[in-house]
Short mmCIF file of C-alpha atoms in Angstrom, two decimals:
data_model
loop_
_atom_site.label_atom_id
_atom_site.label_comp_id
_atom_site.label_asym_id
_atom_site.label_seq_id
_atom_site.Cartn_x
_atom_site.Cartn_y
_atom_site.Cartn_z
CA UNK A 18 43.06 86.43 -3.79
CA UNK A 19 42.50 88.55 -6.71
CA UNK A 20 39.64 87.16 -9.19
CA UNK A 21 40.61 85.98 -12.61
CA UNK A 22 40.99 88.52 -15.39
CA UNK A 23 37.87 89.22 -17.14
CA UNK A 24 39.50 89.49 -20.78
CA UNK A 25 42.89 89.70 -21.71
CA UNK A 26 44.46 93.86 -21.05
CA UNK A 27 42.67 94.06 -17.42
CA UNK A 28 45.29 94.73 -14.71
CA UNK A 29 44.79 92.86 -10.99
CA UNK A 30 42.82 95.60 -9.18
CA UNK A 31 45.65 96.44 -6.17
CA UNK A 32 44.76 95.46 -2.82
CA UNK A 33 42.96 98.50 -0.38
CA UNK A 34 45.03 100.69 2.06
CA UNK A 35 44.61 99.06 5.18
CA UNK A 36 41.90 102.42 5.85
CA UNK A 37 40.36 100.88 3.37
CA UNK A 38 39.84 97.24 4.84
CA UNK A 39 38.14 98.17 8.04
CA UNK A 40 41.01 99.83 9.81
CA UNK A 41 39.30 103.35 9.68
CA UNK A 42 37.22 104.00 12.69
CA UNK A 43 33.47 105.44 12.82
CA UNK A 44 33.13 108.86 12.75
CA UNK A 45 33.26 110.86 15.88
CA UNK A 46 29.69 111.47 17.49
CA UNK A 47 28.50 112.81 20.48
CA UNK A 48 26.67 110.27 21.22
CA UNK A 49 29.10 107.49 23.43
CA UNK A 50 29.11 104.81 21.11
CA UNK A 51 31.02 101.36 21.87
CA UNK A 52 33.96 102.51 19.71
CA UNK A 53 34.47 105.54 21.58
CA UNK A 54 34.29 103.85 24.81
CA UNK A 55 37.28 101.57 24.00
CA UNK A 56 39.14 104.25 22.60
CA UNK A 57 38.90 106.35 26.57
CA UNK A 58 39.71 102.92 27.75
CA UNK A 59 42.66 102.96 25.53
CA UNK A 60 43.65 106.81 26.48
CA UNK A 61 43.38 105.55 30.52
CA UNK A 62 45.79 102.62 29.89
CA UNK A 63 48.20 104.17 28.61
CA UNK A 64 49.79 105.44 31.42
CA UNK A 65 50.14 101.71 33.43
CA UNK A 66 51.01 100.18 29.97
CA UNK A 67 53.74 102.91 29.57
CA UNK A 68 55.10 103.32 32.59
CA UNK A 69 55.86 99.88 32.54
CA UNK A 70 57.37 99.58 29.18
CA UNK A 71 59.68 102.45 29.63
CA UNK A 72 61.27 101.33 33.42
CA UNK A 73 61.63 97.84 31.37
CA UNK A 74 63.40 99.67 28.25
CA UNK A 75 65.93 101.74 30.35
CA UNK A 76 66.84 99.33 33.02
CA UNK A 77 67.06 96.96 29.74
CA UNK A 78 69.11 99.82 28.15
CA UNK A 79 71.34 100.92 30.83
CA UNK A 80 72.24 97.71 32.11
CA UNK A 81 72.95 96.35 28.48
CA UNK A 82 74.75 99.48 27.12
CA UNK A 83 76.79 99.71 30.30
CA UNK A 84 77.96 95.63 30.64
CA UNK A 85 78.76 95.92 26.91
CA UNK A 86 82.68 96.44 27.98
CA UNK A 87 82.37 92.78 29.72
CA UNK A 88 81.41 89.49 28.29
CA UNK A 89 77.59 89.16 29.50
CA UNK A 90 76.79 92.98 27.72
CA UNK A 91 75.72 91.94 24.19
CA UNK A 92 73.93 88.85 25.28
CA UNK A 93 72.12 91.11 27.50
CA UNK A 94 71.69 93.53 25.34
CA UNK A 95 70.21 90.98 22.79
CA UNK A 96 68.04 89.50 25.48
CA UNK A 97 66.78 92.88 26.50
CA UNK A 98 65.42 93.79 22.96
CA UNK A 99 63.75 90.26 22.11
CA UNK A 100 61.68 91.31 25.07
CA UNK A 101 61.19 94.23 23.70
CA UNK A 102 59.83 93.24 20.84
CA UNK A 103 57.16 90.77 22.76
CA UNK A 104 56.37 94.48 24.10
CA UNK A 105 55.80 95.27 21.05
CA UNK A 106 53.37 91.96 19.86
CA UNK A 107 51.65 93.21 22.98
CA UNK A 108 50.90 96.90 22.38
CA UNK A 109 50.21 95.28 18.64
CA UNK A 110 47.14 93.31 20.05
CA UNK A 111 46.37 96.06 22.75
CA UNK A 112 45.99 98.64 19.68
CA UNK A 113 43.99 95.93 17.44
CA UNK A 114 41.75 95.29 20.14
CA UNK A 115 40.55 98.76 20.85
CA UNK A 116 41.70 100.59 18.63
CA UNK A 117 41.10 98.84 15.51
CA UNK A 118 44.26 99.22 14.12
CA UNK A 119 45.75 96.23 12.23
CA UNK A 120 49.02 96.11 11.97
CA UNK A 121 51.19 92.84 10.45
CA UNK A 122 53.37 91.20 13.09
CA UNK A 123 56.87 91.62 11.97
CA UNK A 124 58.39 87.84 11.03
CA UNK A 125 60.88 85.95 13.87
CA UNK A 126 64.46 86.28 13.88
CA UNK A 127 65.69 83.28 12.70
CA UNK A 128 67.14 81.01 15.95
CA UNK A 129 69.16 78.92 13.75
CA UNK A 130 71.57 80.35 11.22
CA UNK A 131 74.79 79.79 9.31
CA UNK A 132 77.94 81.37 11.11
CA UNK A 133 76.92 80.45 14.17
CA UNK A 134 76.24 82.00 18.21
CA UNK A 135 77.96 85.52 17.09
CA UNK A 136 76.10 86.00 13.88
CA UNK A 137 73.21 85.33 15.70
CA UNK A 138 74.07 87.74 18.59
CA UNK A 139 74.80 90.24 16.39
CA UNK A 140 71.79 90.02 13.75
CA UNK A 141 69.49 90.10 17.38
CA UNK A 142 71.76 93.04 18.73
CA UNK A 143 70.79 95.08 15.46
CA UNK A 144 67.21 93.96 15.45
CA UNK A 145 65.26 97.03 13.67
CA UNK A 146 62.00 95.82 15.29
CA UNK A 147 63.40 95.63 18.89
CA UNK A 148 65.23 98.91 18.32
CA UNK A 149 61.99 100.00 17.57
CA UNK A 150 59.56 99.17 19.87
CA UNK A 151 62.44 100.78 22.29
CA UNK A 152 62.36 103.99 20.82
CA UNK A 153 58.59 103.56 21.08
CA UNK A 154 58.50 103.02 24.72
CA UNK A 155 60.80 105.96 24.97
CA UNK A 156 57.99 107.97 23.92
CA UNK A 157 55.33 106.51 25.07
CA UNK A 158 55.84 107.72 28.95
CA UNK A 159 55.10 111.72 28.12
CA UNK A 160 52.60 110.54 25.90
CA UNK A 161 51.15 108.41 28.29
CA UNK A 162 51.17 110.94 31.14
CA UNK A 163 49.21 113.75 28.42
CA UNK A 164 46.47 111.50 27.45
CA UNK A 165 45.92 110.36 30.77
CA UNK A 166 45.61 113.27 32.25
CA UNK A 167 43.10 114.96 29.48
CA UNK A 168 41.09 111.85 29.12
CA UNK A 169 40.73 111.04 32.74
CA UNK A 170 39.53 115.54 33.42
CA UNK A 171 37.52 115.31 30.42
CA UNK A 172 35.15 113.08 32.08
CA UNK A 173 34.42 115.99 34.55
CA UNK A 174 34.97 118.88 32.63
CA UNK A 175 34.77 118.10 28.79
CA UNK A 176 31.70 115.48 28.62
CA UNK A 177 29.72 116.82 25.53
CA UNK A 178 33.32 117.51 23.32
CA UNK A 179 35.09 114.43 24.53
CA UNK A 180 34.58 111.82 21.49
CA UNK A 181 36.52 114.57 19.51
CA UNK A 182 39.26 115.13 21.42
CA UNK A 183 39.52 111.42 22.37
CA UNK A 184 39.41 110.83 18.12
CA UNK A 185 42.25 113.19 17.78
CA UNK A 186 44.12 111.60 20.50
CA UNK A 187 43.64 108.12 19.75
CA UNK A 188 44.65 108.87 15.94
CA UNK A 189 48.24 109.92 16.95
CA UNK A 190 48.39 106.42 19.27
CA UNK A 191 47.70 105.21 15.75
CA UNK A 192 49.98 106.59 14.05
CA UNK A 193 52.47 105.60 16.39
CA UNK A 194 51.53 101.96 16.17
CA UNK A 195 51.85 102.39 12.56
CA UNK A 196 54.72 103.96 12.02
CA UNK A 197 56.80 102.38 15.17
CA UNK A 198 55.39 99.15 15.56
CA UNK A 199 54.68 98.10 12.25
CA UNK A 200 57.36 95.32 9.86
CA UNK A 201 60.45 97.37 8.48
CA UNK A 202 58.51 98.96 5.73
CA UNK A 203 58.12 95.97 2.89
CA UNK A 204 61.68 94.74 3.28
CA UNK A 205 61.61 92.40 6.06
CA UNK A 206 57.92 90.83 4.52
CA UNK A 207 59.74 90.66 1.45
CA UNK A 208 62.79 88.86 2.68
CA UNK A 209 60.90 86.34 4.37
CA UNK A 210 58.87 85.35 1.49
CA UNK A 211 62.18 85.19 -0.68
CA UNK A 212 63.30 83.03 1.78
CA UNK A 213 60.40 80.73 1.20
CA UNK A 214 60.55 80.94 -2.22
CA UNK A 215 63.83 79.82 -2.69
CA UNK A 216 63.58 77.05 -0.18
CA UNK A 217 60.43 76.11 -2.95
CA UNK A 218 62.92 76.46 -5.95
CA UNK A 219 65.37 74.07 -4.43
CA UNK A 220 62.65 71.53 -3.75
CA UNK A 221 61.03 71.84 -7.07
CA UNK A 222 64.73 71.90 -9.17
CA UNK A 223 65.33 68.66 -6.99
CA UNK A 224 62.30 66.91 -7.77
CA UNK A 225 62.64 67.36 -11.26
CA UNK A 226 66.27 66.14 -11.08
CA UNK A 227 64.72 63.02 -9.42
CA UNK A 228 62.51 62.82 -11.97
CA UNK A 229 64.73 62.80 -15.45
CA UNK A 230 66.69 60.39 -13.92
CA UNK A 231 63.63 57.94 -13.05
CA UNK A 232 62.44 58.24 -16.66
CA UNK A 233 66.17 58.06 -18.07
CA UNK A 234 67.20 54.89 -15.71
CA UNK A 235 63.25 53.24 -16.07
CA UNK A 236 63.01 54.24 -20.27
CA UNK A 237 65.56 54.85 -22.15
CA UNK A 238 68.65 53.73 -20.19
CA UNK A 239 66.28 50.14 -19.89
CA UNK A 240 65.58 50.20 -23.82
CA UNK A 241 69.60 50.67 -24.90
CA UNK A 242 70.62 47.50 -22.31
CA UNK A 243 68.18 45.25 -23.78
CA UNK A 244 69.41 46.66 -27.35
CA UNK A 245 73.14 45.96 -26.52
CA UNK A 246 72.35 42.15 -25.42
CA UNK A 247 70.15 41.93 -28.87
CA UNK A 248 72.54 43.54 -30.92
CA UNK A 249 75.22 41.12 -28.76
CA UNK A 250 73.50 37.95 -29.86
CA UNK A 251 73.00 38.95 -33.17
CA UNK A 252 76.77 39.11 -33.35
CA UNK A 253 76.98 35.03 -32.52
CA UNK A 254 74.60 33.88 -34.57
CA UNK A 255 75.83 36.28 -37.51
CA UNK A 256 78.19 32.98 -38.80
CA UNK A 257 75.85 30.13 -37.62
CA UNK A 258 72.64 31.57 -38.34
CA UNK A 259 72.31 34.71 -40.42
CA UNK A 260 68.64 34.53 -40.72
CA UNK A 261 68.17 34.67 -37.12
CA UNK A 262 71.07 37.52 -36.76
CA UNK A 263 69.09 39.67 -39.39
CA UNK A 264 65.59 38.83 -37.46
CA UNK A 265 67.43 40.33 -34.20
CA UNK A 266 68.58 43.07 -36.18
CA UNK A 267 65.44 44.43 -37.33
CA UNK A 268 63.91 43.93 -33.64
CA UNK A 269 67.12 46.33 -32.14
CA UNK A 270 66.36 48.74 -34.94
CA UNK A 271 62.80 49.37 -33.96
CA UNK A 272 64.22 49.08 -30.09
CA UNK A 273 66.67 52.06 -31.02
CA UNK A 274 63.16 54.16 -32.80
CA UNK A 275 61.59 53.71 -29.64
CA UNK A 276 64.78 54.50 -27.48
CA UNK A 277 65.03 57.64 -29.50
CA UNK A 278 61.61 58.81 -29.57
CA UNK A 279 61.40 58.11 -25.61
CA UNK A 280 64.62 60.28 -25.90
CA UNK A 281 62.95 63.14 -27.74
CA UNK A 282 60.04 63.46 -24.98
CA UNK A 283 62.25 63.54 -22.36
CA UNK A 284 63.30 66.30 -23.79
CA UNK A 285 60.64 68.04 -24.92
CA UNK A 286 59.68 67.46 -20.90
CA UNK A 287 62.97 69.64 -20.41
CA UNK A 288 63.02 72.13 -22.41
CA UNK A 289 61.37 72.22 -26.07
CA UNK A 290 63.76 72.72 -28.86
CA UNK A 291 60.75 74.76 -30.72
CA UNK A 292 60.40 76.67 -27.38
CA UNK A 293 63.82 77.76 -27.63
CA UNK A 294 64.16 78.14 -31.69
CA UNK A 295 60.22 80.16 -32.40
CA UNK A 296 58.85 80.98 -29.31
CA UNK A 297 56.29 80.72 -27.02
CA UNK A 298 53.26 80.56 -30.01
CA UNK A 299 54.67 78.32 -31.57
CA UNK A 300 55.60 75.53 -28.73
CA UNK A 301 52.32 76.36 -26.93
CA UNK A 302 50.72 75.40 -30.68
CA UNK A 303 52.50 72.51 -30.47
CA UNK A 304 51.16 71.77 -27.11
CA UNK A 305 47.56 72.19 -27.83
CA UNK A 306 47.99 70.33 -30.95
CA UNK A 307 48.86 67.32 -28.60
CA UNK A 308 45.46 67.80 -26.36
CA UNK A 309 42.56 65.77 -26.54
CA UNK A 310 40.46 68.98 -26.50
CA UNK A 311 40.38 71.14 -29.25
CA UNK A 312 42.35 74.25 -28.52
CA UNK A 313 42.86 77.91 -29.95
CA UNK A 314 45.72 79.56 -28.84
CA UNK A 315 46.55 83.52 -29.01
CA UNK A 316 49.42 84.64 -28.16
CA UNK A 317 49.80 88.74 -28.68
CA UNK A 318 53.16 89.21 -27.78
CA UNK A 319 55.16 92.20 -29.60
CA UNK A 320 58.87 90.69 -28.09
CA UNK A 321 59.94 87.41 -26.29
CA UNK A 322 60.58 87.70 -22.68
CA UNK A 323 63.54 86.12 -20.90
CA UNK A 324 64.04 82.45 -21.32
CA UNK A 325 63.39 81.42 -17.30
CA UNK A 326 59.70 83.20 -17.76
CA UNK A 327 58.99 81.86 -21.27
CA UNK A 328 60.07 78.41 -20.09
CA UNK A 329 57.83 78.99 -16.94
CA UNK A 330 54.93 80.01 -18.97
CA UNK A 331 55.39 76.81 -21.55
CA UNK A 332 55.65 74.53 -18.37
CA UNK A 333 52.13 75.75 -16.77
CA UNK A 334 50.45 76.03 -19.88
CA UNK A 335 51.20 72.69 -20.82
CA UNK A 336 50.45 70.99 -17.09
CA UNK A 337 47.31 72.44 -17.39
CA UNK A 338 46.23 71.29 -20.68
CA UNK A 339 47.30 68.19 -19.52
CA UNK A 340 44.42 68.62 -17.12
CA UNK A 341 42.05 69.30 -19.63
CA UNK A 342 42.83 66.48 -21.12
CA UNK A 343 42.67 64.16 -18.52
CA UNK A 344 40.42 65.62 -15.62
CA UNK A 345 37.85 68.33 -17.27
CA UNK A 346 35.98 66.75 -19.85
CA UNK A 347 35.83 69.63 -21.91
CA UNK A 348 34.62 70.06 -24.98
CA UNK A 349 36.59 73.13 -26.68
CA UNK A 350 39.41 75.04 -24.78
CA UNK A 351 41.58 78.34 -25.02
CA UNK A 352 44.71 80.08 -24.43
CA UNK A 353 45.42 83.36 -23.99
CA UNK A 354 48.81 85.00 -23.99
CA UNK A 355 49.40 88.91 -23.52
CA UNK A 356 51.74 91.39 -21.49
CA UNK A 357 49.97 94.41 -19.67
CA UNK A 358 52.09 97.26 -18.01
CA UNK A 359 55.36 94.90 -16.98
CA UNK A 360 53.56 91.23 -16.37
CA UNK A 361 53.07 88.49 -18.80
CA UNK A 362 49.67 87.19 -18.19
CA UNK A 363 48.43 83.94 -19.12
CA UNK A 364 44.48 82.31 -19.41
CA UNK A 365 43.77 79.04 -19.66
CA UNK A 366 40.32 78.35 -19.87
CA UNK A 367 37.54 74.89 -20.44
CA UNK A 368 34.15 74.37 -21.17
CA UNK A 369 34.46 71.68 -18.46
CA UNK A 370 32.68 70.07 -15.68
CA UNK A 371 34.97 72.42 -13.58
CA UNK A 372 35.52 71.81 -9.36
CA UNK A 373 39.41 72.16 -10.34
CA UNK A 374 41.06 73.69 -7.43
CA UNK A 375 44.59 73.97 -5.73
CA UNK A 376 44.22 71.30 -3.47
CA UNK A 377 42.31 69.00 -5.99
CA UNK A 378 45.78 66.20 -6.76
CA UNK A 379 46.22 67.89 -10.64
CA UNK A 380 49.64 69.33 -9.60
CA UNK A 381 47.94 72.64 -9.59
CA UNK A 382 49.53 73.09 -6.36
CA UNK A 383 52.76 72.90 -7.42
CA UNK A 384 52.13 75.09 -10.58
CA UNK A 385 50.92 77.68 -7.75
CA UNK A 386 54.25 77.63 -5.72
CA UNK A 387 56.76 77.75 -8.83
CA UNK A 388 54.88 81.25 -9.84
CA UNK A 389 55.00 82.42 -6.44
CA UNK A 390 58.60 81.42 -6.51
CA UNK A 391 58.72 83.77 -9.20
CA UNK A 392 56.70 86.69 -7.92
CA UNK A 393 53.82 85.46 -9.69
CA UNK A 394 50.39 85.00 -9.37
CA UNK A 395 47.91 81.60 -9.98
CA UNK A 396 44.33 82.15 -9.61
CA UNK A 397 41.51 79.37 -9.95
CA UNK A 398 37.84 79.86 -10.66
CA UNK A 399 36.17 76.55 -11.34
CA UNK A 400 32.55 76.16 -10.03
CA UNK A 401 31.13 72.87 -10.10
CA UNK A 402 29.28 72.47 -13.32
CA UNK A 403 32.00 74.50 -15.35
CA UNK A 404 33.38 76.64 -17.35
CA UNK A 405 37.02 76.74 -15.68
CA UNK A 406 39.41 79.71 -15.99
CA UNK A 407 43.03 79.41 -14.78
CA UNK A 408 44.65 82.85 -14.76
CA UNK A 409 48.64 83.13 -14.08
CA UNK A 410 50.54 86.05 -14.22
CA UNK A 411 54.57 86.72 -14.24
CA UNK A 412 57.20 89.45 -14.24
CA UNK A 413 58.15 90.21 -17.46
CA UNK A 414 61.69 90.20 -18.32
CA UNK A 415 63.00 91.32 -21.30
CA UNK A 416 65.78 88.61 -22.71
CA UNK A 417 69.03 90.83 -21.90
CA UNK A 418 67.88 90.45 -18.52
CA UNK A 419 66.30 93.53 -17.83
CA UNK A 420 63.26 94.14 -15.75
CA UNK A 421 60.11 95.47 -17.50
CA UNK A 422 59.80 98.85 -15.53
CA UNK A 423 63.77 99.62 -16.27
CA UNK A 424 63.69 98.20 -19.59
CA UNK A 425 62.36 101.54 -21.13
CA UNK A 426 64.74 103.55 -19.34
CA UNK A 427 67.87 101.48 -20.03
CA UNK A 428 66.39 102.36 -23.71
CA UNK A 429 66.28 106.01 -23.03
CA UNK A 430 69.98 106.12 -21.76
CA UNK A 431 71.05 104.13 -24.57
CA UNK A 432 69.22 106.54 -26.88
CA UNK A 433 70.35 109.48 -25.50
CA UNK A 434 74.58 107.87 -25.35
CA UNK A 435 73.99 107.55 -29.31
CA UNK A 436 73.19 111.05 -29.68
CA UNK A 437 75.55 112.42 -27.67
CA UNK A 438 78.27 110.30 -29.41
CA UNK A 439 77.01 111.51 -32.87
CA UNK A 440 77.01 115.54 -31.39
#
């Protein structure tokens, strides 16, 4: 997880290639190292492994392809390439073993769907991965034979050259792995974690459902009852006694403050009227003007961003000064506001006792799952002793709806309409 930005205007450094994470072998030596062992035994396996791969992918092929006019074809067909993609998790762990490489395993086809058995046969018919590994097994056979053959004679004939040319073969089995065997670029990653995410939105839209209508049916909804029987007796004692009636007046008046201020916090809780009328320095002001800490708040934004990200940003800024209030002990605390390069970023930090962390019962947790939700980021550094610095960041979008890296251009084009209208 990235660490928490040092000062507001740093950028999250972006994660190494995967070269760059250990993925890169050792150079090539003459010496017979360890690495270069495994990669010969790697070169000598791959004519067993691939032999055996591509008799399963054409008898798999020919006998799906050709019953494809009767009933059993596509369900054999599908069949055939969900064991071609455990081919596929096989070759993955075969290649990270001795080879190094590490390559993401590409996420299940769903079992269960909506539509139901033909959808299903169909989305497993079109499987990308399965098709994949296939056409990998295709060409794995006269790849298989080649590196077979030169490994297995250059252990007689080409001992003192042999790392190299085992480096230059194992580096196209690499590539292969990488390019063939690898998820469907980003999109199938990303489509699994959208799936997740919304599956978090529901629950978290659900629970707060569940919770206006505990505080309406427990506060306010309780307060108006008790003010309708008041106001109900006051009625039939207004003729025999009017000095009780005005007694039970003034107690449903102050019963109809308290109704209405519970009223106003619930929502506040929902969305802030300032929020929505001045903005996010002005409601977060608000907020820290509420915490038992004292606060400063900066907010150095040049425009507001769409309402769903300035309504998230209010929301965790405001949970977690609740936590300074309640969990840190603090004695000062500050906020920090800014955009940077298409991402609103946020700081919260506490002079603290710190040991805040995700798992810690201070809703944190949750706060972390609505930004992922989001396509945001929630990063806690808290040592024991203090200070703590909570760091969230969001996509910015601009109000009209438009993302932050198209917002400029849908500027340009607008720009550039004007013109041409005035030519």
């Amino acid at each position: 997880m990235t660490e928490p930005f040092p000062h507001p205007g740093t950028l999250v450094t972006a994660l190494p290639e995967p070269a760059e994470r250990g993925d890169r072998p050792p150079p090539a030596r003459f010496a017979y190292d360890a690495h270069t062992w495994k990669e010969i035994a790697h070169l000598l396996a791959n004519l067993p492994v691939s032999l055996a791969g591509f008799v399963y992918t054409v008898t798999m092929l020919f006998t799906g392809v050709g019953l494809t006019v009767t009933v059993i074809g596509f369900p054999l067909l599908a069949l055939g390439l969900m064991g071609s993609r455990l081919l596929g998790r096989m070759e993955r762990a075969r290649a990270r073993k001795l080879l190094g490489v590490r390559v993401e395993e590409p996420s299940r086809l769903p079992m269960r769907g909506p539509g139901g058995f033909w959808p299903q046969l169909w989305m497993a018919v079109k499987d990308p991965v399965g098709w994949r590994t296939v056409l990998y097994a295709l060409i794995r056979l006269p790849w298989g034979v080649l590196t077979f053959g030169v490994t297995l004679t250059g252990l007689f004939v080409l001992w003192p050259v042999l790392p190299f040319v085992v480096r230059g073969l194992t580096n196209a089995d690499r590539a292969m792995v990488r390019g063939l065997l690898s998820p469907s670029d980003e999109l199938e990653r990303r489509i699994a974690e959208l799936e997740s995410d919304r599956g978090v939105v529901v629950d978290t839209a659900a629970a707060d459902l569940r919770r206006i209508e505990r505080d309406l049916h427990d506060g306010a909804q309780a307060r108006l009852v008790n003010l309708a029987m008041g106001l109900g007796l006051a009625k039939e004692k207004l003729l025999e006694d009017p000095d009780a009636a005005a007694s039970m007046v003034d107690e449903a008046h102050g019963e109809v403050k308290l109704a209405l201020q519970e009223l106003r916090d619930l929502a506040r809780g929902i969305h802030p009227a300032v929020l929505t009328d001045r903005g996010l320095d002005a409601a977060l002001s608000s907020v820290a003007s509420r915490c038992t800490v004292p606060v400063k708040v900066t907010v150095d934004l040049d425009e507001r961003p769409a309402a769903a990200i300035e309504g998230i940003a209010y929301f965790t800024v405001s949970e977690l000064l609740q936590n300074v209030s309640k969990h840190s002990r603090a004695r000062s605390a500050a906020v920090d506001v800014w955009r940077s390069e298409g991402r609103l970023l946020i700081q919260v930090w506490d002079d603290g006792r710190g040991g805040a962390s995700l798992d810690g019962g201070t809703g944190m947790r949750g706060l972390a799952d609505r930004l992922d939700a989001v396509d945001g980021l929630f990063v806690v550094k808290s040592p024991e002793g203090g200070p703590t610095t909570v760091t969230a960041e969001l996509p910015w979008r601009d109000r009209s709806g438009v993302l932050a890296k198209d917002s400029d251009r849908a500027r340009g084009a607008s720009k550039e309409a004007s013109v041409r209208g005035r030519g």
